[in-house]
PDB file of C-alpha atoms in Angstrom:
ATOM      1  CA  UNK A 505       0.877  27.305  14.180  1.00 54.00           C
ATOM      2  CA  UNK A 506      -1.016  29.277  11.548  1.00 54.00           C
ATOM      3  CA  UNK A 507      -0.568  32.500  13.543  1.00 57.00           C
ATOM      4  CA  UNK A 508       3.148  31.772  13.879  1.00 56.00           C
ATOM      5  CA  UNK A 509       3.362  31.378  10.125  1.00 54.00           C
ATOM      6  CA  UNK A 510       1.567  34.672   9.481  1.00 52.00           C
ATOM      7  CA  UNK A 511       3.906  36.430  11.922  1.00 53.00           C
ATOM      8  CA  UNK A 512       6.957  34.849  10.296  1.00 53.00           C
ATOM      9  CA  UNK A 513       5.935  36.008   6.837  1.00 52.00           C
ATOM     10  CA  UNK A 514       4.963  39.514   8.026  1.00 54.00           C
ATOM     11  CA  UNK A 515       8.290  40.049   9.820  1.00 55.00           C
ATOM     12  CA  UNK A 516      10.346  39.301   6.699  1.00 58.00           C
ATOM     13  CA  UNK A 517      11.573  35.988   8.077  1.00 62.00           C
ATOM     14  CA  UNK A 518      12.555  33.587   5.351  1.00 74.00           C
ATOM     15  CA  UNK A 519      10.840  30.207   5.712  1.00 81.00           C
ATOM     16  CA  UNK A 520      12.126  27.531   3.398  1.00 90.00           C
ATOM     17  CA  UNK A 521      10.708  24.404   1.793  1.00 93.00           C
ATOM     18  CA  UNK A 522      11.491  22.402   4.946  1.00 94.00           C
ATOM     19  CA  UNK A 523       9.352  24.833   6.983  1.00 92.00           C
ATOM     20  CA  UNK A 524       6.575  24.567   4.418  1.00 94.00           C
ATOM     21  CA  UNK A 525       6.606  20.758   4.348  1.00 95.00           C
ATOM     22  CA  UNK A 526       6.639  20.481   8.155  1.00 95.00           C
ATOM     23  CA  UNK A 527       3.678  22.876   8.409  1.00 94.00           C
ATOM     24  CA  UNK A 528       1.663  21.130   5.706  1.00 96.00           C
ATOM     25  CA  UNK A 529       2.359  17.714   7.239  1.00 96.00           C
ATOM     26  CA  UNK A 530       1.246  18.872  10.698  1.00 96.00           C
ATOM     27  CA  UNK A 531      -2.093  20.214   9.465  1.00 96.00           C
ATOM     28  CA  UNK A 532      -2.601  17.401   6.970  1.00 96.00           C
ATOM     29  CA  UNK A 533      -1.995  14.660   9.536  1.00 95.00           C
ATOM     30  CA  UNK A 534      -4.524  16.256  11.894  1.00 95.00           C
ATOM     31  CA  UNK A 535      -7.155  16.442   9.151  1.00 94.00           C
ATOM     32  CA  UNK A 536      -7.133  20.257   8.972  1.00 96.00           C
ATOM     33  CA  UNK A 537      -7.217  20.317   5.179  1.00 96.00           C
ATOM     34  CA  UNK A 538      -8.545  23.866   4.767  1.00 96.00           C
ATOM     35  CA  UNK A 539      -5.795  25.252   7.003  1.00 95.00           C
ATOM     36  CA  UNK A 540      -3.195  23.187   5.173  1.00 96.00           C
ATOM     37  CA  UNK A 541      -4.327  24.653   1.850  1.00 96.00           C
ATOM     38  CA  UNK A 542      -4.299  28.224   3.189  1.00 95.00           C
ATOM     39  CA  UNK A 543      -0.757  27.740   4.471  1.00 93.00           C
ATOM     40  CA  UNK A 544       0.320  26.301   1.131  1.00 95.00           C
ATOM     41  CA  UNK A 545      -1.008  29.379  -0.645  1.00 94.00           C
ATOM     42  CA  UNK A 546       0.864  31.666   1.779  1.00 92.00           C
ATOM     43  CA  UNK A 547       4.118  29.802   1.241  1.00 92.00           C
ATOM     44  CA  UNK A 548       3.669  29.995  -2.529  1.00 91.00           C
ATOM     45  CA  UNK A 549       2.969  33.739  -2.264  1.00 90.00           C
ATOM     46  CA  UNK A 550       6.273  34.014  -0.358  1.00 88.00           C
ATOM     47  CA  UNK A 551       8.028  32.507  -3.367  1.00 90.00           C
ATOM     48  CA  UNK A 552       8.777  29.081  -1.894  1.00 93.00           C
ATOM     49  CA  UNK A 553       8.804  26.367  -4.531  1.00 92.00           C
ATOM     50  CA  UNK A 554       7.333  22.955  -3.682  1.00 94.00           C
ATOM     51  CA  UNK A 555       9.443  19.805  -3.777  1.00 95.00           C
ATOM     52  CA  UNK A 556       8.434  16.217  -4.486  1.00 96.00           C
ATOM     53  CA  UNK A 557       8.060  15.804  -0.707  1.00 97.00           C
ATOM     54  CA  UNK A 558       5.545  18.677  -0.694  1.00 97.00           C
ATOM     55  CA  UNK A 559       3.358  16.911  -3.234  1.00 98.00           C
ATOM     56  CA  UNK A 560       3.671  13.605  -1.381  1.00 98.00           C
ATOM     57  CA  UNK A 561       2.403  15.332   1.763  1.00 98.00           C
ATOM     58  CA  UNK A 562      -0.540  16.840  -0.124  1.00 98.00           C
ATOM     59  CA  UNK A 563      -1.394  13.489  -1.732  1.00 98.00           C
ATOM     60  CA  UNK A 564      -1.218  11.678   1.589  1.00 97.00           C
ATOM     61  CA  UNK A 565      -3.359  14.281   3.345  1.00 97.00           C
ATOM     62  CA  UNK A 566      -6.022  14.361   0.640  1.00 97.00           C
ATOM     63  CA  UNK A 567      -6.067  10.562   0.430  1.00 96.00           C
ATOM     64  CA  UNK A 568      -6.591  10.106   4.172  1.00 95.00           C
ATOM     65  CA  UNK A 569      -9.330  12.753   4.119  1.00 95.00           C
ATOM     66  CA  UNK A 570     -11.073  11.096   1.173  1.00 94.00           C
ATOM     67  CA  UNK A 571     -10.596  14.095  -1.110  1.00 96.00           C
ATOM     68  CA  UNK A 572      -9.865  12.072  -4.224  1.00 95.00           C
ATOM     69  CA  UNK A 573     -10.661  14.838  -6.723  1.00 95.00           C
ATOM     70  CA  UNK A 574      -8.050  17.057  -5.109  1.00 97.00           C
ATOM     71  CA  UNK A 575      -5.674  14.136  -4.985  1.00 96.00           C
ATOM     72  CA  UNK A 576      -6.124  13.541  -8.704  1.00 95.00           C
ATOM     73  CA  UNK A 577      -5.554  17.254  -9.367  1.00 96.00           C
ATOM     74  CA  UNK A 578      -2.186  17.069  -7.572  1.00 97.00           C
ATOM     75  CA  UNK A 579      -1.269  13.972  -9.597  1.00 96.00           C
ATOM     76  CA  UNK A 580      -2.127  15.765 -12.852  1.00 96.00           C
ATOM     77  CA  UNK A 581      -0.134  18.834 -11.810  1.00 96.00           C
ATOM     78  CA  UNK A 582       2.915  16.694 -11.067  1.00 95.00           C
ATOM     79  CA  UNK A 583       2.709  15.018 -14.441  1.00 92.00           C
ATOM     80  CA  UNK A 584       2.114  18.307 -16.296  1.00 94.00           C
ATOM     81  CA  UNK A 585       5.188  19.956 -14.770  1.00 93.00           C
ATOM     82  CA  UNK A 586       7.343  16.839 -14.965  1.00 93.00           C
ATOM     83  CA  UNK A 587       7.802  16.046 -11.278  1.00 94.00           C
ATOM     84  CA  UNK A 588       9.196  12.515 -11.212  1.00 93.00           C
ATOM     85  CA  UNK A 589       7.218  10.222  -8.973  1.00 96.00           C
ATOM     86  CA  UNK A 590       9.148   8.305  -6.324  1.00 96.00           C
ATOM     87  CA  UNK A 591       8.295   5.015  -4.678  1.00 97.00           C
ATOM     88  CA  UNK A 592       6.827   7.064  -1.808  1.00 98.00           C
ATOM     89  CA  UNK A 593       4.485   8.827  -4.248  1.00 98.00           C
ATOM     90  CA  UNK A 594       3.299   5.541  -5.728  1.00 98.00           C
ATOM     91  CA  UNK A 595       2.846   3.910  -2.320  1.00 98.00           C
ATOM     92  CA  UNK A 596       0.729   6.835  -1.131  1.00 98.00           C
ATOM     93  CA  UNK A 597      -1.641   6.865  -4.099  1.00 98.00           C
ATOM     94  CA  UNK A 598      -1.883   3.068  -4.399  1.00 98.00           C
ATOM     95  CA  UNK A 599      -2.791   2.799  -0.729  1.00 98.00           C
ATOM     96  CA  UNK A 600      -5.293   5.662  -0.891  1.00 97.00           C
ATOM     97  CA  UNK A 601      -7.235   4.261  -3.838  1.00 97.00           C
ATOM     98  CA  UNK A 602      -7.032   0.749  -2.380  1.00 97.00           C
ATOM     99  CA  UNK A 603      -8.535   1.881   0.919  1.00 96.00           C
ATOM    100  CA  UNK A 604     -11.273   3.651  -1.030  1.00 96.00           C
ATOM    101  CA  UNK A 605     -12.111   0.414  -2.823  1.00 96.00           C
ATOM    102  CA  UNK A 606     -11.141   1.811  -6.228  1.00 96.00           C
ATOM    103  CA  UNK A 607      -9.322  -1.316  -7.383  1.00 97.00           C
ATOM    104  CA  UNK A 608      -9.255  -0.248 -11.019  1.00 97.00           C
ATOM    105  CA  UNK A 609      -7.307   2.932 -10.271  1.00 96.00           C
ATOM    106  CA  UNK A 610      -5.102   1.140  -7.745  1.00 97.00           C
ATOM    107  CA  UNK A 611      -4.159  -1.528 -10.280  1.00 98.00           C
ATOM    108  CA  UNK A 612      -3.549   1.068 -12.995  1.00 97.00           C
ATOM    109  CA  UNK A 613      -1.108   2.895 -10.696  1.00 97.00           C
ATOM    110  CA  UNK A 614       0.629  -0.374  -9.827  1.00 98.00           C
ATOM    111  CA  UNK A 615       1.110  -1.117 -13.537  1.00 97.00           C
ATOM    112  CA  UNK A 616       2.342   2.430 -14.120  1.00 96.00           C
ATOM    113  CA  UNK A 617       4.815   2.042 -11.257  1.00 97.00           C
ATOM    114  CA  UNK A 618       6.260  -1.088 -12.829  1.00 96.00           C
ATOM    115  CA  UNK A 619       6.371   0.454 -16.312  1.00 96.00           C
ATOM    116  CA  UNK A 620       8.438   3.289 -14.810  1.00 95.00           C
ATOM    117  CA  UNK A 621      10.833   0.614 -13.474  1.00 95.00           C
ATOM    118  CA  UNK A 622      10.202   1.568  -9.860  1.00 96.00           C
ATOM    119  CA  UNK A 623      10.511  -1.555  -7.745  1.00 96.00           C
ATOM    120  CA  UNK A 624       7.507  -2.172  -5.458  1.00 97.00           C
ATOM    121  CA  UNK A 625       8.227  -2.552  -1.761  1.00 96.00           C
ATOM    122  CA  UNK A 626       6.546  -4.424   1.065  1.00 96.00           C
ATOM    123  CA  UNK A 627       4.507  -1.271   1.686  1.00 97.00           C
ATOM    124  CA  UNK A 628       3.171  -1.459  -1.877  1.00 98.00           C
ATOM    125  CA  UNK A 629       2.277  -5.130  -1.539  1.00 98.00           C
ATOM    126  CA  UNK A 630       0.590  -4.600   1.830  1.00 98.00           C
ATOM    127  CA  UNK A 631      -1.678  -2.003   0.227  1.00 98.00           C
ATOM    128  CA  UNK A 632      -2.652  -4.404  -2.563  1.00 98.00           C
ATOM    129  CA  UNK A 633      -3.297  -7.300  -0.199  1.00 98.00           C
ATOM    130  CA  UNK A 634      -5.303  -5.140   2.211  1.00 98.00           C
ATOM    131  CA  UNK A 635      -7.462  -3.773  -0.612  1.00 98.00           C
ATOM    132  CA  UNK A 636      -8.170  -7.210  -2.076  1.00 98.00           C
ATOM    133  CA  UNK A 637      -9.015  -8.625   1.336  1.00 97.00           C
ATOM    134  CA  UNK A 638     -11.540  -5.875   2.028  1.00 97.00           C
ATOM    135  CA  UNK A 639     -12.984  -6.175  -1.483  1.00 97.00           C
ATOM    136  CA  UNK A 640     -13.487  -9.956  -1.211  1.00 96.00           C
ATOM    137  CA  UNK A 641     -11.124 -10.855  -4.061  1.00 96.00           C
ATOM    138  CA  UNK A 642      -9.218 -14.054  -3.155  1.00 95.00           C
ATOM    139  CA  UNK A 643      -8.131 -14.615  -6.768  1.00 95.00           C
ATOM    140  CA  UNK A 644      -6.370 -11.247  -6.716  1.00 96.00           C
ATOM    141  CA  UNK A 645      -4.330 -12.297  -3.698  1.00 96.00           C
ATOM    142  CA  UNK A 646      -3.068 -15.165  -5.829  1.00 94.00           C
ATOM    143  CA  UNK A 647      -1.872 -12.703  -8.465  1.00 95.00           C
ATOM    144  CA  UNK A 648       0.074 -10.756  -5.829  1.00 96.00           C
ATOM    145  CA  UNK A 649       1.728 -13.952  -4.603  1.00 95.00           C
ATOM    146  CA  UNK A 650       2.655 -14.940  -8.167  1.00 95.00           C
ATOM    147  CA  UNK A 651       4.209 -11.519  -8.655  1.00 95.00           C
ATOM    148  CA  UNK A 652       6.232 -12.028  -5.472  1.00 95.00           C
ATOM    149  CA  UNK A 653       7.438 -15.449  -6.654  1.00 92.00           C
ATOM    150  CA  UNK A 654       8.884 -13.797  -9.767  1.00 93.00           C
ATOM    151  CA  UNK A 655      10.559 -10.957  -7.866  1.00 93.00           C
ATOM    152  CA  UNK A 656      13.350 -10.507  -5.348  1.00 92.00           C
ATOM    153  CA  UNK A 657      11.352  -8.368  -2.921  1.00 92.00           C
ATOM    154  CA  UNK A 658      12.331  -8.985   0.702  1.00 91.00           C
ATOM    155  CA  UNK A 659       9.140  -9.678   2.633  1.00 94.00           C
ATOM    156  CA  UNK A 660       8.685  -8.851   6.303  1.00 95.00           C
ATOM    157  CA  UNK A 661       6.340  -9.869   9.107  1.00 96.00           C
ATOM    158  CA  UNK A 662       4.106  -6.839   8.508  1.00 96.00           C
ATOM    159  CA  UNK A 663       3.374  -8.068   4.983  1.00 97.00           C
ATOM    160  CA  UNK A 664       2.512 -11.563   6.192  1.00 97.00           C
ATOM    161  CA  UNK A 665       0.257 -10.107   8.882  1.00 97.00           C
ATOM    162  CA  UNK A 666      -1.638  -8.245   6.128  1.00 98.00           C
ATOM    163  CA  UNK A 667      -1.904 -11.493   4.178  1.00 98.00           C
ATOM    164  CA  UNK A 668      -3.188 -13.377   7.257  1.00 98.00           C
ATOM    165  CA  UNK A 669      -5.790 -10.658   7.821  1.00 98.00           C
ATOM    166  CA  UNK A 670      -6.914 -10.753   4.172  1.00 98.00           C
ATOM    167  CA  UNK A 671      -7.329 -14.530   4.147  1.00 97.00           C
ATOM    168  CA  UNK A 672      -9.202 -14.337   7.440  1.00 97.00           C
ATOM    169  CA  UNK A 673     -11.643 -11.765   6.046  1.00 96.00           C
ATOM    170  CA  UNK A 674     -12.163 -13.990   3.006  1.00 97.00           C
ATOM    171  CA  UNK A 675     -12.707 -17.066   5.221  1.00 97.00           C
ATOM    172  CA  UNK A 676      -9.849 -18.846   3.450  1.00 97.00           C
ATOM    173  CA  UNK A 677      -8.734 -20.537   6.642  1.00 97.00           C
ATOM    174  CA  UNK A 678      -6.475 -23.180   5.089  1.00 96.00           C
ATOM    175  CA  UNK A 679      -4.598 -20.478   3.187  1.00 96.00           C
ATOM    176  CA  UNK A 680      -4.489 -18.289   6.301  1.00 97.00           C
ATOM    177  CA  UNK A 681      -2.845 -21.019   8.346  1.00 95.00           C
ATOM    178  CA  UNK A 682      -0.577 -21.856   5.415  1.00 96.00           C
ATOM    179  CA  UNK A 683       0.936 -18.379   5.676  1.00 96.00           C
ATOM    180  CA  UNK A 684       2.762 -19.557   8.801  1.00 96.00           C
ATOM    181  CA  UNK A 685       4.625 -22.185   6.773  1.00 95.00           C
ATOM    182  CA  UNK A 686       5.551 -19.610   4.123  1.00 94.00           C
ATOM    183  CA  UNK A 687       6.824 -17.289   6.857  1.00 94.00           C
ATOM    184  CA  UNK A 688       9.059 -20.056   8.163  1.00 93.00           C
ATOM    185  CA  UNK A 689      10.411 -20.691   4.659  1.00 92.00           C
ATOM    186  CA  UNK A 690      11.116 -16.971   4.234  1.00 90.00           C
ATOM    187  CA  UNK A 691      12.793 -16.634   7.629  1.00 91.00           C
ATOM    188  CA  UNK A 692      10.083 -14.374   9.078  1.00 93.00           C
ATOM    189  CA  UNK A 693       8.914 -15.019  12.631  1.00 93.00           C
ATOM    190  CA  UNK A 694       5.211 -14.631  13.459  1.00 95.00           C
ATOM    191  CA  UNK A 695       4.548 -12.064  16.172  1.00 94.00           C
ATOM    192  CA  UNK A 696       1.618 -11.425  18.483  1.00 94.00           C
ATOM    193  CA  UNK A 697      -0.165  -9.456  15.744  1.00 96.00           C
ATOM    194  CA  UNK A 698       0.017 -12.544  13.501  1.00 97.00           C
ATOM    195  CA  UNK A 699      -1.561 -14.806  16.078  1.00 96.00           C
ATOM    196  CA  UNK A 700      -4.110 -12.267  17.323  1.00 96.00           C
ATOM    197  CA  UNK A 701      -5.269 -11.706  13.748  1.00 97.00           C
ATOM    198  CA  UNK A 702      -5.816 -15.448  13.382  1.00 97.00           C
ATOM    199  CA  UNK A 703      -7.613 -15.620  16.729  1.00 97.00           C
ATOM    200  CA  UNK A 704      -9.973 -12.851  15.607  1.00 97.00           C
ATOM    201  CA  UNK A 705     -10.712 -14.537  12.277  1.00 97.00           C
ATOM    202  CA  UNK A 706     -11.457 -17.889  13.887  1.00 97.00           C
ATOM    203  CA  UNK A 707     -13.502 -16.357  16.725  1.00 96.00           C
ATOM    204  CA  UNK A 708     -15.709 -14.305  14.378  1.00 96.00           C
ATOM    205  CA  UNK A 709     -16.534 -17.489  12.500  1.00 96.00           C
ATOM    206  CA  UNK A 710     -17.244 -19.568  15.604  1.00 95.00           C
ATOM    207  CA  UNK A 711     -14.132 -21.766  15.297  1.00 96.00           C
ATOM    208  CA  UNK A 712     -13.398 -21.764  19.021  1.00 95.00           C
ATOM    209  CA  UNK A 713     -10.886 -24.617  19.123  1.00 95.00           C
ATOM    210  CA  UNK A 714      -8.757 -23.079  16.400  1.00 94.00           C
ATOM    211  CA  UNK A 715      -8.979 -19.688  18.116  1.00 94.00           C
ATOM    212  CA  UNK A 716      -7.842 -21.206  21.415  1.00 94.00           C
ATOM    213  CA  UNK A 717      -4.815 -22.824  19.753  1.00 94.00           C
ATOM    214  CA  UNK A 718      -3.461 -19.449  18.702  1.00 93.00           C
ATOM    215  CA  UNK A 719      -4.627 -17.619  21.817  1.00 93.00           C
ATOM    216  CA  UNK A 720      -2.456 -20.058  23.774  1.00 92.00           C
ATOM    217  CA  UNK A 721       0.500 -19.062  21.594  1.00 91.00           C
ATOM    218  CA  UNK A 722      -0.158 -15.367  22.306  1.00 91.00           C
ATOM    219  CA  UNK A 723      -0.241 -16.043  26.051  1.00 90.00           C
ATOM    220  CA  UNK A 724       2.959 -18.067  25.823  1.00 88.00           C
ATOM    221  CA  UNK A 725       4.664 -15.161  24.051  1.00 85.00           C
ATOM    222  CA  UNK A 726       3.432 -12.796  26.782  1.00 79.00           C
ATOM    223  CA  UNK A 727       4.857 -15.089  29.463  1.00 72.00           C
ATOM    224  CA  UNK A 728       8.198 -15.234  27.661  1.00 69.00           C
ATOM    225  CA  UNK A 729       8.355 -11.434  27.443  1.00 65.00           C
ATOM    226  CA  UNK A 730       7.503 -11.083  31.130  1.00 61.00           C
ATOM    227  CA  UNK A 731      10.222 -13.584  32.100  1.00 57.00           C
ATOM    228  CA  UNK A 732      12.798 -11.695  30.034  1.00 57.00           C
ATOM    229  CA  UNK A 733      11.916  -8.381  31.732  1.00 61.00           C
ATOM    230  CA  UNK A 734      11.998  -9.833  35.242  1.00 56.00           C
ATOM    231  CA  UNK A 735      15.102  -8.667  37.203  1.00 55.00           C
ATOM    232  CA  UNK A 736      17.524 -11.474  38.041  1.00 53.00           C
ATOM    233  CA  UNK A 737      17.958 -11.016  41.808  1.00 49.00           C
TER     234      UNK A 737
END
């Protein structure tokens, strides 16, 4: 792809910002950060101006690669030149710092997001819950749930699966099982990921009977899916 780009620029072809973003995303997603940066420099030399999507791609790539200094530099550049952050921007940086265990920076960005009147999404909340679960902070999960109670955010099964996983990691088994009741109240159906996450948590902690209860539910769901796929003749 890099050779194709060089040829395109040398033959007076006119790549645009879409071409640039697609190229940066491809190299960034594959962890080829040096190549991504070289391509970005070539596009800039060709006079192509970055968009908010360009910076989101750079932030996401640096975050996944653990290059937090470069990530912070992009954030500072965006603020200096007045690029308005979108919900995608906030979700990327909140998730990156959460996965890195930098709860202070993650929480600062969450507060900044709210002060800018950008409504958090399920993606945002999943990042918070995941980070607190890995960091061993059950009291912080409570603060997320209180925030949800005072909001109109539509929750989905993916969010509840993150919450189940966090409670399982924290060995809060009553709360973990209680998530199922909350899901029912919210009109969200547990899926196989929900039950398998509970099975894993119980199994790791030697709670074989509890693990079997939910393993049976997984197998029942598998049987139901197989019956639905079976041809009727």
